[in-house]
GROMACS .gro file of C-alpha atoms in nm:
model
  443
    1MET     CA    1   4.318  -4.941  -6.586
    2THR     CA    2   4.461  -4.592  -6.551
    3LEU     CA    3   4.517  -4.425  -6.215
    4ALA     CA    4   4.391  -4.068  -6.196
    5LEU     CA    5   4.344  -3.791  -5.940
    6LYS     CA    6   4.007  -3.651  -5.839
    7TYR     CA    7   4.023  -3.352  -5.609
    8ALA     CA    8   3.859  -3.055  -5.439
    9ALA     CA    9   4.032  -2.735  -5.327
   10ARG     CA   10   3.921  -2.466  -5.082
   11SER     CA   11   4.079  -2.153  -4.939
   12ASP     CA   12   3.968  -1.900  -4.679
   13ARG     CA   13   4.114  -1.575  -4.551
   14GLY     CA   14   4.042  -1.669  -4.190
   15LEU     CA   15   3.885  -1.458  -3.919
   16HIS     CA   16   4.178  -1.236  -3.825
   17ARG     CA   17   4.360  -1.159  -4.151
   18SER     CA   18   4.284  -0.873  -4.390
   19ASN     CA   19   4.417  -1.061  -4.694
   20ASN     CA   20   4.498  -1.414  -4.810
   21GLU     CA   21   4.867  -1.491  -4.861
   22ASP     CA   22   4.802  -1.856  -4.952
   23SER     CA   23   4.809  -1.962  -5.317
   24VAL     CA   24   4.684  -2.294  -5.452
   25TYR     CA   25   4.690  -2.490  -5.777
   26ALA     CA   26   4.491  -2.806  -5.851
   27GLY     CA   27   4.509  -2.988  -6.184
   28PRO     CA   28   4.513  -3.346  -6.317
   29HIS     CA   29   4.889  -3.381  -6.261
   30LEU     CA   30   4.978  -3.108  -6.012
   31LEU     CA   31   4.852  -3.024  -5.663
   32ALA     CA   32   5.029  -2.740  -5.481
   33ILE     CA   33   4.983  -2.506  -5.185
   34ALA     CA   34   5.215  -2.217  -5.099
   35ASP     CA   35   5.178  -2.013  -4.779
   36GLY     CA   36   5.335  -1.670  -4.822
   37MET     CA   37   5.500  -1.468  -4.550
   38GLY     CA   38   5.653  -1.125  -4.518
   39GLY     CA   39   5.356  -0.899  -4.451
   40HIS     CA   40   5.166  -0.652  -4.668
   41ALA     CA   41   5.188  -0.759  -5.035
   42ALA     CA   42   5.511  -0.954  -4.994
   43GLY     CA   43   5.364  -1.286  -4.883
   44GLU     CA   44   5.106  -1.281  -5.161
   45VAL     CA   45   5.376  -1.209  -5.416
   46ALA     CA   46   5.608  -1.489  -5.302
   47SER     CA   47   5.340  -1.759  -5.293
   48LYS     CA   48   5.201  -1.661  -5.633
   49VAL     CA   49   5.546  -1.656  -5.792
   50VAL     CA   50   5.628  -2.008  -5.676
   51ILE     CA   51   5.289  -2.148  -5.779
   52ALA     CA   52   5.331  -1.983  -6.121
   53ALA     CA   53   5.668  -2.154  -6.160
   54LEU     CA   54   5.512  -2.493  -6.084
   55ALA     CA   55   5.197  -2.451  -6.295
   56PRO     CA   56   5.355  -2.552  -6.632
   57LEU     CA   57   5.420  -2.900  -6.487
   58ASP     CA   58   5.046  -2.964  -6.517
   59GLU     CA   59   5.045  -2.912  -6.894
   60ASP     CA   60   5.182  -3.253  -6.997
   61VAL     CA   61   5.181  -3.609  -6.869
   62PRO     CA   62   5.484  -3.631  -6.635
   63GLY     CA   63   5.765  -3.864  -6.737
   64ASP     CA   64   5.994  -4.062  -6.511
   65ASP     CA   65   6.190  -3.766  -6.374
   66LEU     CA   66   5.925  -3.644  -6.130
   67LEU     CA   67   6.170  -3.510  -5.872
   68GLY     CA   68   6.391  -3.344  -6.131
   69LYS     CA   69   6.096  -3.150  -6.271
   70LEU     CA   70   5.978  -3.046  -5.926
   71HIS     CA   71   6.327  -2.937  -5.821
   72GLU     CA   72   6.377  -2.733  -6.138
   73ALA     CA   73   6.043  -2.555  -6.092
   74VAL     CA   74   6.113  -2.477  -5.725
   75VAL     CA   75   6.458  -2.335  -5.809
   76SER     CA   76   6.300  -2.125  -6.085
   77GLY     CA   77   6.041  -1.983  -5.845
   78ASN     CA   78   6.305  -1.910  -5.582
   79ASN     CA   79   6.522  -1.731  -5.840
   80THR     CA   80   6.226  -1.518  -5.946
   81ILE     CA   81   6.174  -1.414  -5.584
   82ALA     CA   82   6.541  -1.311  -5.569
   83GLU     CA   83   6.505  -1.104  -5.887
   84LEU     CA   84   6.196  -0.927  -5.754
   85VAL     CA   85   6.368  -0.842  -5.425
   86GLU     CA   86   6.667  -0.705  -5.616
   87GLN     CA   87   6.436  -0.483  -5.821
   88ASP     CA   88   6.232  -0.371  -5.519
   89PRO     CA   89   6.419  -0.378  -5.184
   90ASP     CA   90   6.088  -0.319  -5.002
   91LEU     CA   91   6.008  -0.684  -5.076
   92GLU     CA   92   6.311  -0.803  -4.878
   93GLY     CA   93   6.203  -1.063  -4.626
   94MET     CA   94   5.920  -1.209  -4.829
   95GLY     CA   95   5.909  -1.584  -4.871
   96THR     CA   96   5.680  -1.882  -4.894
   97THR     CA   97   5.637  -2.240  -4.785
   98LEU     CA   98   5.545  -2.506  -5.037
   99THR     CA   99   5.397  -2.853  -5.043
  100ALA     CA  100   5.323  -3.005  -5.384
  101ILE     CA  101   5.251  -3.335  -5.557
  102LEU     CA  102   5.337  -3.416  -5.918
  103PHE     CA  103   5.120  -3.714  -6.010
  104GLY     CA  104   5.259  -3.970  -6.252
  105GLY     CA  105   5.005  -4.250  -6.237
  106GLY     CA  106   5.161  -4.532  -6.037
  107ARG     CA  107   5.403  -4.294  -5.868
  108LEU     CA  108   5.409  -3.937  -5.749
  109GLY     CA  109   5.679  -3.687  -5.667
  110LEU     CA  110   5.641  -3.490  -5.345
  111VAL     CA  111   5.821  -3.165  -5.262
  112ASN     CA  112   5.803  -2.983  -4.930
  113ILE     CA  113   5.965  -2.686  -4.762
  114GLY     CA  114   5.836  -2.498  -4.458
  115ASP     CA  115   5.537  -2.602  -4.249
  116SER     CA  116   5.268  -2.660  -4.509
  117ARG     CA  117   5.183  -3.029  -4.495
  118THR     CA  118   5.079  -3.334  -4.693
  119TYR     CA  119   4.894  -3.623  -4.527
  120LEU     CA  120   4.800  -3.967  -4.660
  121LEU     CA  121   4.496  -4.176  -4.569
  122ARG     CA  122   4.560  -4.536  -4.683
  123ASP     CA  123   4.375  -4.847  -4.569
  124GLY     CA  124   4.222  -4.653  -4.280
  125GLN     CA  125   4.560  -4.527  -4.154
  126PHE     CA  126   4.615  -4.150  -4.152
  127ASN     CA  127   4.972  -4.019  -4.145
  128GLN     CA  128   5.164  -3.701  -4.213
  129ILE     CA  129   5.412  -3.780  -4.493
  130THR     CA  130   5.601  -3.450  -4.487
  131ARG     CA  131   5.818  -3.311  -4.211
  132ASP     CA  132   5.780  -2.952  -4.093
  133ASP     CA  133   6.080  -2.723  -4.130
  134SER     CA  134   5.986  -2.541  -3.811
  135PHE     CA  135   6.122  -2.453  -3.469
  136VAL     CA  136   5.852  -2.656  -3.295
  137GLN     CA  137   5.938  -2.962  -3.506
  138SER     CA  138   6.300  -2.930  -3.396
  139LEU     CA  139   6.184  -2.929  -3.033
  140LEU     CA  140   5.976  -3.240  -3.101
  141ASP     CA  141   6.273  -3.413  -3.264
  142GLU     CA  142   6.485  -3.338  -2.958
  143GLY     CA  143   6.215  -3.466  -2.722
  144ARG     CA  144   6.187  -3.130  -2.547
  145ILE     CA  145   5.810  -3.100  -2.598
  146THR     CA  146   5.523  -3.341  -2.664
  147ALA     CA  147   5.292  -3.345  -2.965
  148GLU     CA  148   5.015  -3.203  -2.747
  149GLU     CA  149   5.238  -2.916  -2.631
  150ALA     CA  150   5.334  -2.843  -2.991
  151LEU     CA  151   4.972  -2.759  -3.074
  152THR     CA  152   4.974  -2.462  -2.834
  153HIS     CA  153   5.342  -2.363  -2.842
  154PRO     CA  154   5.371  -1.982  -2.878
  155GLN     CA  155   5.631  -2.017  -3.155
  156ARG     CA  156   5.458  -2.289  -3.354
  157SER     CA  157   5.448  -2.062  -3.662
  158LEU     CA  158   5.824  -2.001  -3.665
  159VAL     CA  159   5.955  -2.153  -3.989
  160LEU     CA  160   6.324  -2.244  -4.017
  161ARG     CA  161   6.334  -2.306  -4.392
  162ALA     CA  162   6.137  -2.139  -4.671
  163LEU     CA  163   6.177  -2.011  -5.025
  164VAL     CA  164   6.310  -1.658  -4.972
  165GLY     CA  165   6.510  -1.597  -5.289
  166HIS     CA  166   6.851  -1.490  -5.165
  167GLU     CA  167   6.940  -1.828  -5.018
  168VAL     CA  168   6.995  -2.154  -5.203
  169ILE     CA  169   6.768  -2.388  -5.011
  170GLU     CA  170   6.718  -2.748  -5.111
  171PRO     CA  171   6.359  -2.863  -5.060
  172THR     CA  172   6.276  -3.209  -4.932
  173LEU     CA  173   6.193  -3.439  -5.225
  174GLN     CA  174   6.055  -3.792  -5.224
  175VAL     CA  175   5.897  -4.043  -5.462
  176ARG     CA  176   5.603  -4.250  -5.340
  177GLU     CA  177   5.397  -4.528  -5.493
  178THR     CA  178   5.027  -4.464  -5.541
  179ARG     CA  179   4.739  -4.704  -5.486
  180THR     CA  180   4.374  -4.699  -5.573
  181GLY     CA  181   4.184  -4.564  -5.273
  182ASP     CA  182   4.464  -4.341  -5.146
  183ARG     CA  183   4.343  -4.003  -5.024
  184TYR     CA  184   4.581  -3.710  -4.987
  185LEU     CA  185   4.536  -3.392  -4.784
  186LEU     CA  186   4.752  -3.090  -4.865
  187CYS     CA  187   4.710  -2.793  -4.631
  188SER     CA  188   4.862  -2.472  -4.503
  189ASP     CA  189   4.931  -2.433  -4.132
  190GLY     CA  190   4.604  -2.243  -4.095
  191LEU     CA  191   4.447  -2.589  -4.072
  192SER     CA  192   4.713  -2.803  -3.902
  193ASP     CA  193   4.788  -2.547  -3.630
  194VAL     CA  194   4.422  -2.537  -3.527
  195VAL     CA  195   4.281  -2.884  -3.588
  196GLY     CA  196   4.435  -3.188  -3.420
  197THR     CA  197   4.551  -3.500  -3.604
  198GLU     CA  198   4.268  -3.719  -3.472
  199LYS     CA  199   4.004  -3.475  -3.594
  200LEU     CA  200   4.174  -3.447  -3.932
  201ALA     CA  201   4.178  -3.827  -3.962
  202GLU     CA  202   3.809  -3.846  -3.876
  203THR     CA  203   3.720  -3.574  -4.127
  204MET     CA  204   3.924  -3.737  -4.404
  205LYS     CA  205   3.683  -4.032  -4.394
  206ILE     CA  206   3.397  -3.819  -4.529
  207PRO     CA  207   3.334  -3.990  -4.865
  208ASP     CA  208   3.263  -3.681  -5.076
  209ARG     CA  209   3.581  -3.486  -5.149
  210GLN     CA  210   3.412  -3.148  -5.167
  211ALA     CA  211   3.223  -3.207  -4.843
  212CYS     CA  212   3.549  -3.317  -4.683
  213ALA     CA  213   3.729  -2.999  -4.795
  214ASP     CA  214   3.434  -2.787  -4.678
  215LYS     CA  215   3.447  -2.949  -4.335
  216MET     CA  216   3.821  -2.884  -4.305
  217ILE     CA  217   3.765  -2.511  -4.361
  218GLU     CA  218   3.473  -2.514  -4.117
  219LEU     CA  219   3.686  -2.677  -3.846
  220ALA     CA  220   3.964  -2.420  -3.891
  221LEU     CA  221   3.718  -2.132  -3.855
  222GLN     CA  222   3.550  -2.292  -3.555
  223GLY     CA  223   3.896  -2.314  -3.399
  224GLY     CA  224   3.931  -1.936  -3.423
  225GLY     CA  225   4.053  -1.901  -3.782
  226PRO     CA  226   4.373  -1.719  -3.677
  227ASP     CA  227   4.541  -1.759  -4.017
  228ASN     CA  228   4.467  -1.810  -4.384
  229VAL     CA  229   4.363  -2.170  -4.442
  230THR     CA  230   4.387  -2.365  -4.767
  231VAL     CA  231   4.322  -2.734  -4.833
  232ILE     CA  232   4.325  -2.982  -5.120
  233VAL     CA  233   4.161  -3.322  -5.080
  234ALA     CA  234   4.257  -3.565  -5.358
  235ASP     CA  235   4.166  -3.928  -5.427
  236VAL     CA  236   4.357  -4.178  -5.640
  237VAL     CA  237   4.100  -4.365  -5.849
  238ASP     CA  238   4.089  -4.624  -6.127
  239GLU     CA  239   3.968  -4.472  -6.450
  240GLU     CA  240   3.862  -4.684  -6.746
  241PRO     CA  241   3.977  -4.539  -7.080
  242GLN     CA  242   3.678  -4.477  -7.307
  243VAL     CA  243   3.763  -4.497  -7.675
  244THR     CA  244   3.408  -4.488  -7.812
  245GLN     CA  245   3.301  -4.153  -7.669
  246ALA     CA  246   3.587  -3.941  -7.791
  247PHE     CA  247   3.401  -3.610  -7.797
  248GLU     CA  248   3.314  -3.552  -7.434
  249SER     CA  249   3.139  -3.220  -7.373
  250SER     CA  250   3.380  -2.973  -7.220
  251SER     CA  251   3.090  -2.808  -7.039
  252ASN     CA  252   3.079  -3.106  -6.803
  253ARG     CA  253   3.434  -3.048  -6.683
  254LEU     CA  254   3.553  -2.781  -6.442
  255GLN     CA  255   3.858  -2.580  -6.536
  256PRO     CA  256   4.174  -2.563  -6.324
  257VAL     CA  257   4.211  -2.268  -6.093
  258GLY     CA  258   4.549  -2.159  -5.972
  259PRO     CA  259   4.710  -1.981  -5.826
  260ALA     CA  260   4.408  -1.843  -5.643
  261THR     CA  261   4.362  -1.612  -5.347
  262PRO     CA  262   3.994  -1.562  -5.263
  263PRO     CA  263   3.960  -1.222  -5.094
  264ALA     CA  264   3.642  -1.284  -4.899
  265ARG     CA  265   3.627  -1.443  -4.555
  266GLN     CA  266   3.349  -1.676  -4.660
  267PRO     CA  267   3.506  -1.995  -4.801
  268VAL     CA  268   3.490  -2.009  -5.179
  269ALA     CA  269   3.510  -2.342  -5.364
  270MET     CA  270   3.781  -2.344  -5.625
  271PRO     CA  271   3.681  -2.591  -5.896
  272ALA     CA  272   3.964  -2.766  -6.067
  273LYS     CA  273   3.990  -2.947  -6.396
  274GLN     CA  274   3.922  -3.319  -6.392
  275PRO     CA  275   4.103  -3.531  -6.651
  276PRO     CA  276   3.880  -3.632  -6.944
  277GLN     CA  277   3.780  -3.997  -6.958
  278ALA     CA  278   3.987  -4.088  -7.261
  279THR     CA  279   4.325  -4.239  -7.334
  280LEU     CA  280   4.604  -4.005  -7.229
  281GLN     CA  281   4.807  -3.886  -7.525
  282GLN     CA  282   5.177  -3.815  -7.537
  283PRO     CA  283   5.280  -3.469  -7.659
  284SER     CA  284   5.384  -3.445  -8.022
  285PRO     CA  285   5.758  -3.480  -8.085
  286THR     CA  286   5.936  -3.147  -8.098
  287THR     CA  287   6.291  -3.029  -8.132
  288ASN     CA  288   6.519  -2.761  -7.990
  289GLY     CA  289   6.347  -2.776  -7.649
  290LYS     CA  290   6.074  -2.534  -7.756
  291PRO     CA  291   5.799  -2.670  -7.529
  292LYS     CA  292   6.021  -2.623  -7.226
  293LYS     CA  293   6.105  -2.265  -7.325
  294ARG     CA  294   5.742  -2.191  -7.396
  295GLY     CA  295   5.647  -2.318  -7.051
  296ARG     CA  296   5.919  -2.102  -6.896
  297ARG     CA  297   5.791  -1.793  -7.080
  298ILE     CA  298   5.437  -1.865  -6.966
  299ALA     CA  299   5.551  -1.903  -6.605
  300ILE     CA  300   5.742  -1.573  -6.616
  301THR     CA  301   5.447  -1.391  -6.772
  302VAL     CA  302   5.200  -1.532  -6.521
  303ALA     CA  303   5.431  -1.446  -6.233
  304ALA     CA  304   5.474  -1.089  -6.356
  305VAL     CA  305   5.099  -1.035  -6.388
  306LEU     CA  306   5.031  -1.184  -6.046
  307VAL     CA  307   5.302  -0.972  -5.886
  308LEU     CA  308   5.153  -0.655  -6.035
  309LEU     CA  309   4.805  -0.752  -5.913
  310ALA     CA  310   4.933  -0.828  -5.564
  311LEU     CA  311   5.122  -0.498  -5.543
  312ALA     CA  312   4.822  -0.308  -5.677
  313GLY     CA  313   4.602  -0.475  -5.419
  314ALA     CA  314   4.843  -0.378  -5.143
  315ALA     CA  315   4.853  -0.018  -5.260
  316ILE     CA  316   4.474  -0.003  -5.271
  317ARG     CA  317   4.448  -0.146  -4.921
  318TYR     CA  318   4.710   0.097  -4.789
  319ILE     CA  319   4.518   0.395  -4.925
  320ALA     CA  320   4.187   0.258  -4.802
  321TYR     CA  321   4.309   0.173  -4.453
  322THR     CA  322   4.399   0.535  -4.376
  323ASN     CA  323   4.024   0.598  -4.340
  324TYR     CA  324   3.757   0.490  -4.094
  325TYR     CA  325   3.380   0.471  -4.106
  326VAL     CA  326   3.090   0.364  -3.886
  327GLY     CA  327   2.866   0.107  -4.049
  328VAL     CA  328   2.665  -0.211  -4.002
  329GLY     CA  329   2.851  -0.529  -3.910
  330ASP     CA  330   2.755  -0.887  -3.834
  331ALA     CA  331   2.402  -0.944  -3.702
  332GLY     CA  332   2.319  -0.578  -3.769
  333GLU     CA  333   2.551  -0.444  -3.497
  334ILE     CA  334   2.683  -0.091  -3.541
  335SER     CA  335   3.058  -0.131  -3.586
  336VAL     CA  336   3.377   0.058  -3.664
  337PHE     CA  337   3.551  -0.024  -3.992
  338GLN     CA  338   3.894   0.072  -4.118
  339GLY     CA  339   3.900   0.153  -4.489
  340VAL     CA  340   3.617   0.235  -4.727
  341ARG     CA  341   3.317   0.033  -4.838
  342GLY     CA  342   3.344  -0.188  -5.143
  343THR     CA  343   3.604  -0.387  -5.335
  344VAL     CA  344   3.843  -0.317  -5.624
  345LEU     CA  345   3.973  -0.601  -5.843
  346GLY     CA  346   3.841  -0.842  -5.584
  347VAL     CA  347   4.033  -0.670  -5.303
  348GLU     CA  348   3.821  -0.581  -5.000
  349LEU     CA  349   3.882  -0.220  -4.905
  350HIS     CA  350   3.777  -0.244  -4.542
  351ARG     CA  351   3.797  -0.455  -4.231
  352LYS     CA  352   3.605  -0.451  -3.906
  353VAL     CA  353   3.800  -0.299  -3.616
  354GLU     CA  354   3.552  -0.332  -3.331
  355GLY     CA  355   3.184  -0.344  -3.248
  356SER     CA  356   2.968  -0.081  -3.079
  357CYS     CA  357   3.120  -0.165  -2.738
  358ALA     CA  358   3.484  -0.060  -2.748
  359PRO     CA  359   3.753  -0.263  -2.570
  360GLY     CA  360   3.762  -0.147  -2.208
  361ASP     CA  361   3.391  -0.063  -2.192
  362ASN     CA  362   3.227  -0.205  -1.883
  363SER     CA  363   3.039  -0.533  -1.903
  364SER     CA  364   2.705  -0.353  -1.895
  365CYS     CA  365   2.763  -0.207  -2.243
  366LYS     CA  366   2.491  -0.335  -2.473
  367PRO     CA  367   2.570  -0.377  -2.844
  368LEU     CA  368   2.388  -0.117  -3.053
  369ARG     CA  369   2.192  -0.260  -3.346
  370VAL     CA  370   2.101  -0.070  -3.659
  371ASP     CA  371   1.729  -0.135  -3.608
  372GLU     CA  372   1.749   0.055  -3.277
  373LEU     CA  373   1.851   0.376  -3.454
  374GLY     CA  374   1.624   0.652  -3.573
  375THR     CA  375   1.586   0.705  -3.945
  376PRO     CA  376   1.865   0.968  -3.991
  377ASN     CA  377   2.132   0.770  -3.808
  378LYS     CA  378   2.013   0.442  -3.955
  379THR     CA  379   2.064   0.586  -4.303
  380LYS     CA  380   2.414   0.704  -4.212
  381ALA     CA  381   2.505   0.362  -4.077
  382ASN     CA  382   2.371   0.173  -4.377
  383GLU     CA  383   2.561   0.399  -4.616
  384GLY     CA  384   2.879   0.399  -4.404
  385PHE     CA  385   2.940   0.721  -4.208
  386PRO     CA  386   3.301   0.841  -4.267
  387VAL     CA  387   3.510   0.963  -3.972
  388ASN     CA  388   3.870   1.074  -3.932
  389ASP     CA  389   3.994   0.822  -3.678
  390LEU     CA  390   3.902   0.546  -3.435
  391GLU     CA  391   3.833   0.783  -3.146
  392THR     CA  392   3.591   0.987  -3.356
  393ALA     CA  393   3.417   0.667  -3.459
  394ARG     CA  394   3.366   0.571  -3.095
  395LYS     CA  395   3.228   0.916  -3.014
  396THR     CA  396   2.991   0.891  -3.310
  397ILE     CA  397   2.850   0.560  -3.184
  398SER     CA  398   2.813   0.707  -2.835
  399THR     CA  399   2.629   1.008  -2.978
  400TRP     CA  400   2.396   0.788  -3.182
  401ARG     CA  401   2.326   0.574  -2.878
  402THR     CA  402   2.239   0.884  -2.670
  403GLU     CA  403   2.031   1.055  -2.941
  404ASP     CA  404   1.820   0.753  -3.016
  405GLN     CA  405   1.777   0.670  -2.648
  406LYS     CA  406   1.633   1.021  -2.602
  407ALA     CA  407   1.408   0.968  -2.900
  408ASP     CA  408   1.275   0.650  -2.740
  409ASP     CA  409   1.206   0.834  -2.412
  410CYS     CA  410   1.024   1.129  -2.572
  411PRO     CA  411   0.646   1.123  -2.619
  412THR     CA  412   0.540   1.118  -2.980
  413GLN     CA  413   0.256   1.319  -3.127
  414PRO     CA  414   0.039   1.208  -3.416
  415THR     CA  415   0.107   1.384  -3.742
  416THR     CA  416  -0.163   1.615  -3.869
  417GLY     CA  417  -0.082   1.581  -4.235
  418THR     CA  418  -0.200   1.297  -4.455
  419GLY     CA  419  -0.024   1.127  -4.741
  420THR     CA  420   0.308   1.295  -4.660
  421THR     CA  421   0.656   1.147  -4.627
  422THR     CA  422   0.978   1.256  -4.463
  423THR     CA  423   1.240   1.378  -4.713
  424THR     CA  424   1.602   1.473  -4.688
  425GLY     CA  425   1.695   1.837  -4.708
  426PRO     CA  426   1.992   1.980  -4.900
  427THR     CA  427   2.220   1.959  -4.593
  428GLY     CA  428   2.151   1.590  -4.542
  429ALA     CA  429   1.930   1.652  -4.233
  430PRO     CA  430   1.570   1.533  -4.246
  431SER     CA  431   1.312   1.793  -4.347
  432PHE     CA  432   0.949   1.758  -4.251
  433PRO     CA  433   0.658   1.832  -4.483
  434ALA     CA  434   0.411   2.098  -4.382
  435GLY     CA  435   0.144   1.960  -4.154
  436ASP     CA  436   0.370   1.709  -3.975
  437THR     CA  437   0.428   1.753  -3.603
  438GLN     CA  438   0.797   1.748  -3.501
  439THR     CA  439   0.931   1.637  -3.165
  440SER     CA  440   1.038   1.924  -2.943
  441PRO     CA  441   1.418   1.972  -2.956
  442ASN     CA  442   1.412   2.012  -2.577
  443CYS     CA  443   1.256   1.668  -2.517
   0.00000   0.00000   0.00000
């Protein structure tokens, strides 16, 4: 029998972040999550660069040197970060955590740096098999706080070690045996900071991998979703080689996705390639180290493209976020948005700032819903009514609330025309067909 990995990966922006700085890769030999840091585009760039450096490891069946390959890829990614910072000083301070598994059948290599985690569920026992490089972990090691206190510590996100480019940092590396029935959980701190160990252990017992990953994301969002959250759930299974059905339809297999940064808040499943049910083949003999160089070139090219996309996304968001508009938010509530409506290259160009009751409004303020507005203001809201700043947006909502309250209080007269409709005049204000009775402006 051959041991293989079956897996499901999910990522979510969270409820309080405008972008997703997590990157993830899931393939038949490589599972990896990187949690970027540094603000603006920097965190996205760093996490994508490191994942791109690791991705070539998934191309071939790993040999015996699992840790050597992982270490080389991590150093390569860290060096690329250093080169990017040297070329663009504005990226100084960016970095990323990393937790990754290189699967070699009966063994796996595990690399970790920062506070992204890997857990193992084996024979009903659930344990964290990586150690956080964090300030809170150092307090735990010294016995200064308890595990319960660590969950709510104000500095629980302070990372002591990460891949930041300008420093030579040795990641933690380990080799572990694998067994049929093992289940691994890789996650960013957007999950582990919000969901307790007991709840994670309970959720890991959900038989279906995809349902398990879905539930992890759901729990993180129910806990407030303060950060980006990314998870991989992977099972070690026995797989019988099939030599008679050599031509398996590729349409039945999902392709690997990675690195990936879904822009929308709604969790998006990231399907990943499952290994075909056939005997694994060794790569053809080559000379002069060409496969290694080819993999290096691919990694550099992928990293460059991802960096450009991340920077472009940041520039688009910067331009967009200098604007405000009043529009329709969750449950039809009139809300204030920063940015402009729509997306570009998958990048959302807006974020909700507040609802129709501004912070500081008294408790009697009632949320204003779009279906409570008259036709003119309802149209403006549905299309997104642009304003110069937050204060103007608040005044606009107040005006709409007052105007449409007056409209509700005024007596209405039946129209005298038949078969007529209200149209919009050249100035954008409603014009009334002849024969219709208008409400008195003094009502």
